[in-house]
Amino acid sequence: MASEGMGPDNTPIVTLDKTLADFYNEENKNTGDRVVIVASYPHGLRVEDQRYVYHDEDRESDVELSDGLTEAEGENASETMRALGAQKFSFCVGDMPLVIFDPANGRADRVTAFRTSVSANLAILSSSQQPKLRFFASPSLVVLNDKTFKLAPRLPMDGMDRLPHILHPDIHYELLSKRGLAIATFLTPRSHLLDLNIDAPQSESAIFRDPIKTWKDEVLQTISNRPIPFVLKLQQTILGKGTYIIKTEKARCSLVSKLPSLMSSNASRTNKTNNHLMPATLIITDFVDCPETGSPSFAITFFVRRNGTHIFINCCEQILSEHYSWDGSSITFSQQDEFEKHFSKTVSDVSRYLQSKGYYGCVGIDVLEDKEGKQWVVDMNVRPPGSLVLGLVKGFLSTERGFDEASLLSSVRINGTKQEFLKKFSKEFAEGHLIMTACYHDTDHDVSWISLIVGGKTKEDIRSLTARLTAF
């Protein structure tokens, strides 16, 4: 599909190969269902007896406080990252309704700036692929004005569970959980589940024991005695937060020092409303024994169809920070057919499993191959993952411009404004080497955060341009 010429700021109009709207419309052409995508989890959401609990909301910024930020600055950075994330996701949605939440503090200047930035960034898409934006202050205020509408949120949320969904929110939450991955029927690393069940029936001898203290003692003992290497995961994690890869005794000691705070926080948010969802569960898994040369973590994106088959979208290598959190992905377009065949059985197994649970929609899985060539699913995001967009720009980058390589830089901080950045790299934008999928200006600190796709003919082209970008 050819692009449509130049758009705002002298950047090319981007026509995606497909959008989420295309995938959903194809699946629902005989059902009458109309899907409403929900872009993001709003920063700062807390309700009494919260049902759906996530590790990073409120408590942790998507930007590490150890980078020199105060707690208040961390809160601001976290809100900024969520605003940026909503934009990144909206880029892939297409011509369908999209619910987006305004910044949590409700300041009029930030709400206006956020809404303006979302609309401005989507303007580089073909007009037929821009979503119908629906802004709300919180999940409890979302309304659907058509009985055929069903929600497809990236994450289940309190306040929206009263509305019709394409999948019951409890089931979706369980499929998103690391516990759900551990008990799945496809090949995953061997796991040890450390559940906190505040309603568990007790024997007469245990009737006076505190279930939370018992659980904490079990966790500390298990982790202290577990042979290295291993991986610890919290129940619900986002962007790699809450995943701890333990390869040394030093790393184990660091983890043990963090556990009391983590366990207390998770236990305090377990209640009679969500106990059946096991939000405080900790999962210990085997460490996949990869070849000595190292095995990249393959991030595979596909769309599960109603009948349990799937549509392969892309396979990327992940870009991880030193803390193993997700910073982006890279793709080689010429290898996609090979990857589709190589991982076909694993993807088919996951698709059939999710369909058996009632799910259809976009999914991302992370796969590691061990020394024997076995493919282990080490993570599963039952929602559109961040690397989805790289599978939708092959036509724009590869077919039209001959670029075989592309990288998604999830969040890049720049000093100054979007316009200054566009002017500095005007040639690269005009030639299609750069696509800005999101931009949010932090007016309190006069910095901008952007998300970029970087395209080039070779990996060296990508590295060279990326170095210039990050030096801006």
XYZ file of C-alpha atoms in Angstrom:
472
model
C 0.000 0.000 0.000
C 1.666 3.199 -1.187
C 1.914 6.205 1.100
C 0.060 9.418 0.271
C 2.728 12.118 -0.009
C 3.804 14.626 2.594
C 1.954 15.443 5.773
C 2.429 17.852 8.689
C 5.900 19.253 9.367
C 7.106 18.081 5.946
C 7.138 14.441 7.057
C 5.791 11.680 4.807
C 2.279 10.374 5.354
C 2.553 6.830 6.737
C 0.198 4.155 5.441
C 0.384 1.032 7.596
C 0.203 -2.424 6.015
C -2.643 -3.270 8.396
C -4.148 -1.917 11.591
C -5.865 -3.477 14.592
C -9.145 -2.284 13.090
C -8.474 -4.412 10.004
C -7.797 -7.522 12.091
C -10.865 -7.088 14.312
C -13.192 -6.172 11.450
C -12.218 -9.317 9.578
C -12.962 -11.489 12.620
C -16.296 -9.816 13.364
C -17.732 -9.419 9.882
C -20.281 -12.170 10.598
C -20.932 -11.479 14.301
C -22.144 -7.890 14.432
C -19.713 -7.133 17.285
C -17.926 -3.792 17.160
C -14.722 -3.531 19.151
C -13.685 -0.456 21.132
C -9.973 -0.430 21.946
C -8.823 0.976 25.304
C -5.350 2.450 24.950
C -3.795 2.562 28.372
C -3.982 2.177 32.097
C -4.393 5.636 33.661
C -1.625 6.739 35.972
C -2.627 7.150 39.601
C -5.728 4.943 39.605
C -6.518 3.673 43.086
C -9.923 2.510 44.280
C -11.063 0.879 47.483
C -10.918 -2.931 47.320
C -9.199 -2.702 43.953
C -9.775 -5.841 41.914
C -7.141 -5.558 39.175
C -3.705 -4.848 40.631
C -0.555 -4.141 38.603
C 3.000 -3.939 39.817
C 4.110 -0.585 38.433
C 1.070 1.654 38.876
C 1.581 4.594 41.249
C 4.387 3.008 43.215
C 7.075 2.879 40.573
C 7.943 5.205 37.790
C 8.729 3.859 34.362
C 11.892 5.896 34.852
C 14.113 4.566 37.636
C 14.365 6.836 40.686
C 17.975 5.700 40.963
C 18.657 7.854 37.893
C 18.673 10.866 40.215
C 14.973 11.691 40.249
C 13.143 12.657 43.408
C 9.929 10.815 44.252
C 7.831 13.730 42.939
C 9.870 13.816 39.732
C 9.432 10.068 39.441
C 5.672 10.446 39.683
C 5.773 13.093 36.973
C 7.968 10.901 34.782
C 5.638 7.944 35.267
C 2.651 10.025 34.205
C 4.607 11.235 31.181
C 5.523 7.677 30.194
C 1.883 6.599 30.373
C 0.876 9.548 28.206
C 3.584 8.564 25.737
C 2.490 4.925 25.853
C -1.088 5.806 24.978
C 0.139 7.638 21.884
C 2.418 4.798 20.802
C -0.425 2.339 21.000
C -2.903 4.624 19.221
C -0.584 4.665 16.205
C -1.495 1.019 15.454
C -5.250 1.126 16.056
C -6.709 2.272 12.746
C -10.256 3.352 11.922
C -12.114 2.294 15.058
C -13.111 3.851 18.401
C -10.225 4.319 20.824
C -10.614 5.182 24.521
C -7.752 7.239 25.941
C -7.441 8.517 29.510
C -6.376 12.049 30.284
C -3.435 12.704 32.648
C -4.474 11.682 36.138
C -3.981 14.994 37.915
C -6.625 16.644 35.741
C -4.727 19.904 35.291
C -6.360 21.723 32.413
C -3.059 22.680 30.780
C -1.808 19.088 30.795
C -5.093 17.678 29.544
C -5.138 20.145 26.658
C -1.474 19.538 25.830
C -1.975 15.776 25.947
C -5.025 15.765 23.689
C -3.331 18.106 21.239
C -0.193 15.971 21.093
C -2.189 12.781 20.457
C -4.116 14.323 17.565
C -1.018 15.983 16.103
C 0.995 12.798 16.103
C -1.760 10.746 14.475
C -1.930 13.318 11.669
C 1.051 11.673 9.937
C -1.073 8.552 9.364
C -3.239 8.079 6.308
C -6.610 9.687 7.063
C -8.361 6.332 6.610
C -6.186 4.794 9.352
C -6.684 7.340 12.122
C -8.695 6.180 15.164
C -11.850 7.822 16.459
C -10.578 9.291 19.720
C -12.683 9.169 22.891
C -11.070 10.937 25.863
C -12.174 10.201 29.444
C -10.897 11.248 32.848
C -11.104 7.746 34.354
C -12.363 4.200 33.631
C -15.481 4.726 35.757
C -16.602 7.488 33.387
C -16.330 5.477 30.164
C -19.633 5.117 28.318
C -20.505 3.123 25.201
C -23.137 4.703 22.986
C -23.947 1.584 20.988
C -25.174 -1.810 22.248
C -22.987 -3.635 19.728
C -19.784 -2.138 21.194
C -17.490 -4.382 23.242
C -14.327 -3.256 24.984
C -10.888 -4.660 24.223
C -8.641 -3.080 26.886
C -4.909 -3.616 26.942
C -5.337 -4.259 30.679
C -8.523 -4.988 32.672
C -9.441 -2.028 34.872
C -11.633 -1.344 37.869
C -14.534 0.858 36.893
C -14.951 -0.622 33.420
C -15.903 -4.167 34.418
C -19.574 -3.057 34.340
C -19.314 -2.687 30.545
C -19.391 -5.469 27.914
C -15.967 -6.852 26.955
C -14.820 -9.219 24.230
C -13.421 -11.366 27.077
C -14.409 -11.345 30.750
C -11.921 -9.082 32.581
C -11.139 -11.749 35.201
C -10.121 -14.235 32.501
C -8.083 -11.589 30.712
C -6.320 -10.667 33.963
C -5.449 -14.306 34.604
C -4.104 -14.759 31.064
C -1.957 -11.644 31.483
C -0.554 -12.877 34.792
C 2.775 -14.648 35.206
C 0.921 -17.311 37.171
C -1.289 -17.829 34.131
C 1.792 -18.326 31.977
C 3.260 -20.820 34.444
C 0.199 -23.101 34.320
C -0.337 -22.860 30.547
C -0.258 -26.037 28.444
C 2.484 -24.965 26.010
C 6.223 -25.124 26.730
C 7.228 -22.729 29.519
C 10.102 -22.915 32.035
C 9.409 -25.059 35.106
C 7.841 -22.885 37.776
C 7.351 -22.790 41.538
C 4.253 -20.821 42.564
C 4.280 -18.970 45.875
C 0.619 -18.101 46.348
C -0.899 -15.913 49.028
C -4.463 -17.069 49.628
C -6.110 -15.121 52.419
C -9.270 -17.260 52.226
C -7.599 -20.673 52.183
C -9.228 -23.240 54.514
C -6.991 -23.928 57.490
C -6.372 -27.055 59.492
C -7.033 -26.991 63.222
C -3.291 -26.759 63.930
C -2.926 -23.759 61.594
C -6.027 -21.876 62.649
C -4.087 -19.247 64.604
C -1.370 -18.674 61.993
C -1.221 -15.433 60.083
C -1.492 -16.417 56.381
C 0.481 -13.362 55.285
C 3.365 -14.028 57.688
C 3.375 -17.702 56.702
C 3.545 -16.713 53.036
C 6.348 -14.205 53.603
C 8.399 -16.774 55.508
C 7.903 -19.318 52.731
C 8.977 -16.826 50.062
C 12.148 -15.787 51.880
C 13.114 -19.366 52.671
C 12.479 -20.560 49.122
C 14.473 -17.761 47.503
C 17.323 -18.055 50.004
C 17.694 -21.783 49.297
C 17.014 -21.793 45.550
C 20.010 -22.873 43.412
C 21.351 -20.151 41.125
C 20.515 -19.199 38.375
C 16.764 -18.593 38.525
C 14.163 -15.975 37.669
C 11.635 -14.364 40.030
C 8.516 -12.698 38.645
C 5.776 -10.717 40.280
C 2.258 -11.633 39.255
C 1.485 -8.700 36.948
C 4.348 -6.780 35.388
C 4.599 -4.103 32.708
C 7.642 -3.186 30.582
C 9.743 -5.788 32.391
C 9.185 -4.212 35.817
C 8.959 -6.869 38.501
C 11.140 -9.468 36.758
C 14.392 -10.351 38.545
C 17.051 -12.468 36.833
C 19.288 -13.939 39.526
C 22.686 -15.186 38.331
C 24.915 -14.384 41.326
C 24.803 -14.414 45.118
C 25.108 -10.633 45.043
C 21.940 -10.440 42.941
C 20.183 -12.818 45.342
C 21.120 -10.658 48.333
C 19.869 -7.558 46.550
C 16.573 -9.286 45.804
C 16.160 -10.532 49.377
C 16.641 -6.965 50.632
C 13.801 -5.764 48.371
C 11.377 -8.574 49.133
C 9.895 -7.327 52.441
C 8.713 -4.108 50.811
C 7.459 -5.870 47.676
C 5.623 -8.538 49.647
C 4.041 -6.074 52.060
C 2.807 -3.907 49.208
C 1.328 -6.818 47.274
C -0.180 -8.426 50.367
C -1.814 -5.156 51.411
C -3.642 -5.031 48.083
C -4.985 -8.567 48.275
C -8.612 -8.481 49.373
C -11.823 -10.502 49.200
C -12.621 -8.886 45.855
C -9.477 -10.111 44.104
C -8.163 -12.993 46.212
C -9.295 -15.539 43.597
C -7.028 -13.761 41.077
C -3.964 -14.277 43.320
C -2.485 -10.783 42.762
C 0.330 -11.278 45.285
C 1.669 -14.539 43.847
C 5.412 -14.735 43.262
C 6.662 -17.076 40.555
C 10.119 -18.654 40.533
C 11.145 -20.190 37.212
C 14.106 -22.094 35.868
C 16.687 -20.111 33.948
C 16.687 -21.199 30.295
C 20.106 -22.653 29.428
C 20.917 -20.879 26.169
C 23.926 -21.572 23.888
C 27.242 -20.073 25.013
C 27.102 -17.609 22.134
C 23.897 -16.308 23.640
C 20.337 -16.514 22.384
C 18.398 -13.351 21.683
C 14.989 -13.005 23.223
C 12.644 -13.221 20.262
C 9.550 -11.045 20.587
C 6.837 -12.520 18.373
C 3.586 -10.719 17.634
C 0.525 -12.384 16.132
C -3.249 -12.117 16.028
C -5.268 -15.008 17.480
C -8.367 -15.638 15.408
C -11.723 -16.772 16.750
C -11.151 -20.302 15.393
C -7.775 -20.692 17.140
C -5.589 -20.148 14.086
C -3.353 -17.120 13.929
C -1.980 -14.387 11.701
C 1.774 -13.882 12.079
C 2.704 -10.187 12.288
C 6.403 -9.974 13.149
C 9.373 -11.353 15.038
C 11.771 -8.892 16.649
C 14.798 -8.895 18.876
C 14.240 -6.996 22.099
C 16.249 -4.014 23.288
C 16.611 -4.333 27.070
C 18.046 -1.965 29.642
C 20.693 -3.012 32.154
C 17.781 -3.674 34.544
C 16.164 -5.997 31.931
C 13.273 -3.609 31.356
C 11.997 -3.176 27.797
C 13.441 -0.225 25.863
C 12.358 -1.173 22.351
C 12.765 -3.732 19.577
C 14.575 -4.258 16.293
C 13.456 -6.064 13.150
C 15.029 -7.423 9.968
C 12.316 -7.472 7.314
C 14.054 -10.006 5.044
C 14.068 -12.600 7.859
C 10.356 -12.478 8.659
C 9.287 -15.383 6.421
C 12.032 -17.531 7.928
C 11.007 -16.617 11.477
C 7.339 -17.298 10.732
C 8.197 -20.875 9.722
C 10.740 -21.384 12.501
C 8.328 -20.461 15.304
C 5.113 -21.741 13.674
C 4.517 -24.635 16.104
C 5.132 -22.529 19.205
C 2.844 -19.755 17.971
C 0.161 -22.279 16.971
C 0.293 -23.913 20.415
C -0.131 -20.556 22.150
C -2.946 -19.507 19.800
C -4.963 -22.662 20.405
C -4.502 -22.327 24.159
C -5.687 -18.712 24.223
C -8.641 -19.482 21.962
C -9.654 -22.265 24.372
C -9.882 -19.566 27.061
C -12.129 -17.408 24.874
C -9.521 -14.886 23.748
C -9.122 -13.474 20.287
C -6.928 -10.511 19.466
C -3.309 -9.421 19.322
C -0.673 -11.206 21.430
C 3.042 -10.874 22.060
C 5.236 -13.700 23.341
C 8.922 -13.769 24.244
C 10.718 -16.951 23.223
C 14.154 -18.298 24.143
C 15.820 -21.277 22.458
C 17.972 -23.546 24.610
C 21.050 -25.577 23.639
C 18.838 -28.387 22.356
C 16.788 -26.089 20.158
C 13.672 -26.187 22.339
C 11.581 -23.037 22.194
C 10.529 -21.797 25.640
C 7.829 -19.162 26.043
C 9.244 -17.025 28.859
C 6.701 -14.216 28.717
C 3.270 -13.645 27.222
C 1.436 -10.355 26.770
C -2.200 -11.068 25.962
C -2.617 -7.617 24.485
C -1.044 -5.687 21.593
C 2.663 -5.437 22.503
C 4.917 -2.453 21.957
C 6.751 -4.071 19.049
C 3.502 -4.534 17.072
C 4.112 -1.349 15.083
C 7.312 -2.728 13.507
C 5.232 -5.395 11.793
C 2.927 -2.795 10.271
C 5.506 -0.551 8.546
C 7.197 -3.061 6.238
C 5.542 -1.500 3.199
C 6.555 2.026 4.160
C 10.147 1.170 5.080
C 11.096 -1.936 3.106
C 8.902 -2.080 0.005
C 8.893 1.653 -0.768
C 12.348 2.681 0.491
C 14.447 -0.473 0.445
C 15.198 -0.433 4.184
C 15.759 -3.938 5.567
C 16.379 -2.918 9.179
C 14.326 -0.956 11.679
C 14.401 -0.295 15.402
C 11.744 1.014 17.735
C 13.114 3.371 20.373
C 10.379 3.254 22.975
C 11.162 6.451 24.873
C 13.837 9.015 24.085
C 14.248 12.178 26.140
C 15.135 15.304 24.200
C 15.875 18.785 25.459
C 13.606 21.218 23.720
C 10.480 20.870 21.637
C 9.188 18.528 18.985
C 9.572 21.248 16.349
C 13.238 21.754 17.205
C 13.847 18.021 16.907
C 11.998 17.810 13.584
C 14.056 20.699 12.222
C 17.343 19.120 13.322
C 16.522 15.821 11.593
C 14.351 17.158 8.772
C 16.296 15.279 6.086
C 15.975 11.952 7.913
C 12.236 12.435 8.420
C 11.688 13.492 4.801
C 13.538 10.406 3.530
C 11.537 8.095 5.797
C 14.470 7.074 7.994
C 12.517 8.349 11.019
C 8.879 7.933 12.012
C 7.713 9.631 15.197
C 5.029 7.425 16.746
C 4.582 9.536 19.887
C 5.638 12.819 21.455
C 4.757 14.344 24.811
C 6.144 17.628 26.106
C 6.650 17.876 29.865
C 5.828 21.528 30.449
C 6.946 21.383 34.090
C 10.525 20.524 33.099
C 10.598 21.794 29.489
C 11.689 18.466 28.022
C 10.038 16.250 25.456
C 9.714 12.490 25.354
C 9.386 10.837 21.971
C 9.022 7.363 20.516
C 10.707 6.725 17.184
C 11.019 4.108 14.490
C 14.478 4.257 12.912
C 14.822 2.692 9.466
C 17.916 1.900 7.408
C 19.442 -0.526 4.950
C 21.866 -2.055 7.461
C 22.225 -2.463 11.214
C 25.155 -0.056 11.080
C 22.876 2.572 9.533
C 20.541 2.131 12.500
C 23.343 2.322 15.070
C 24.820 5.450 13.493
C 21.525 7.340 13.315
C 20.492 6.199 16.798
C 23.737 7.560 18.242
C 23.019 10.949 16.686
C 19.454 10.913 17.999
C 20.375 10.123 21.571
C 23.044 12.855 21.517
C 20.483 15.549 20.660
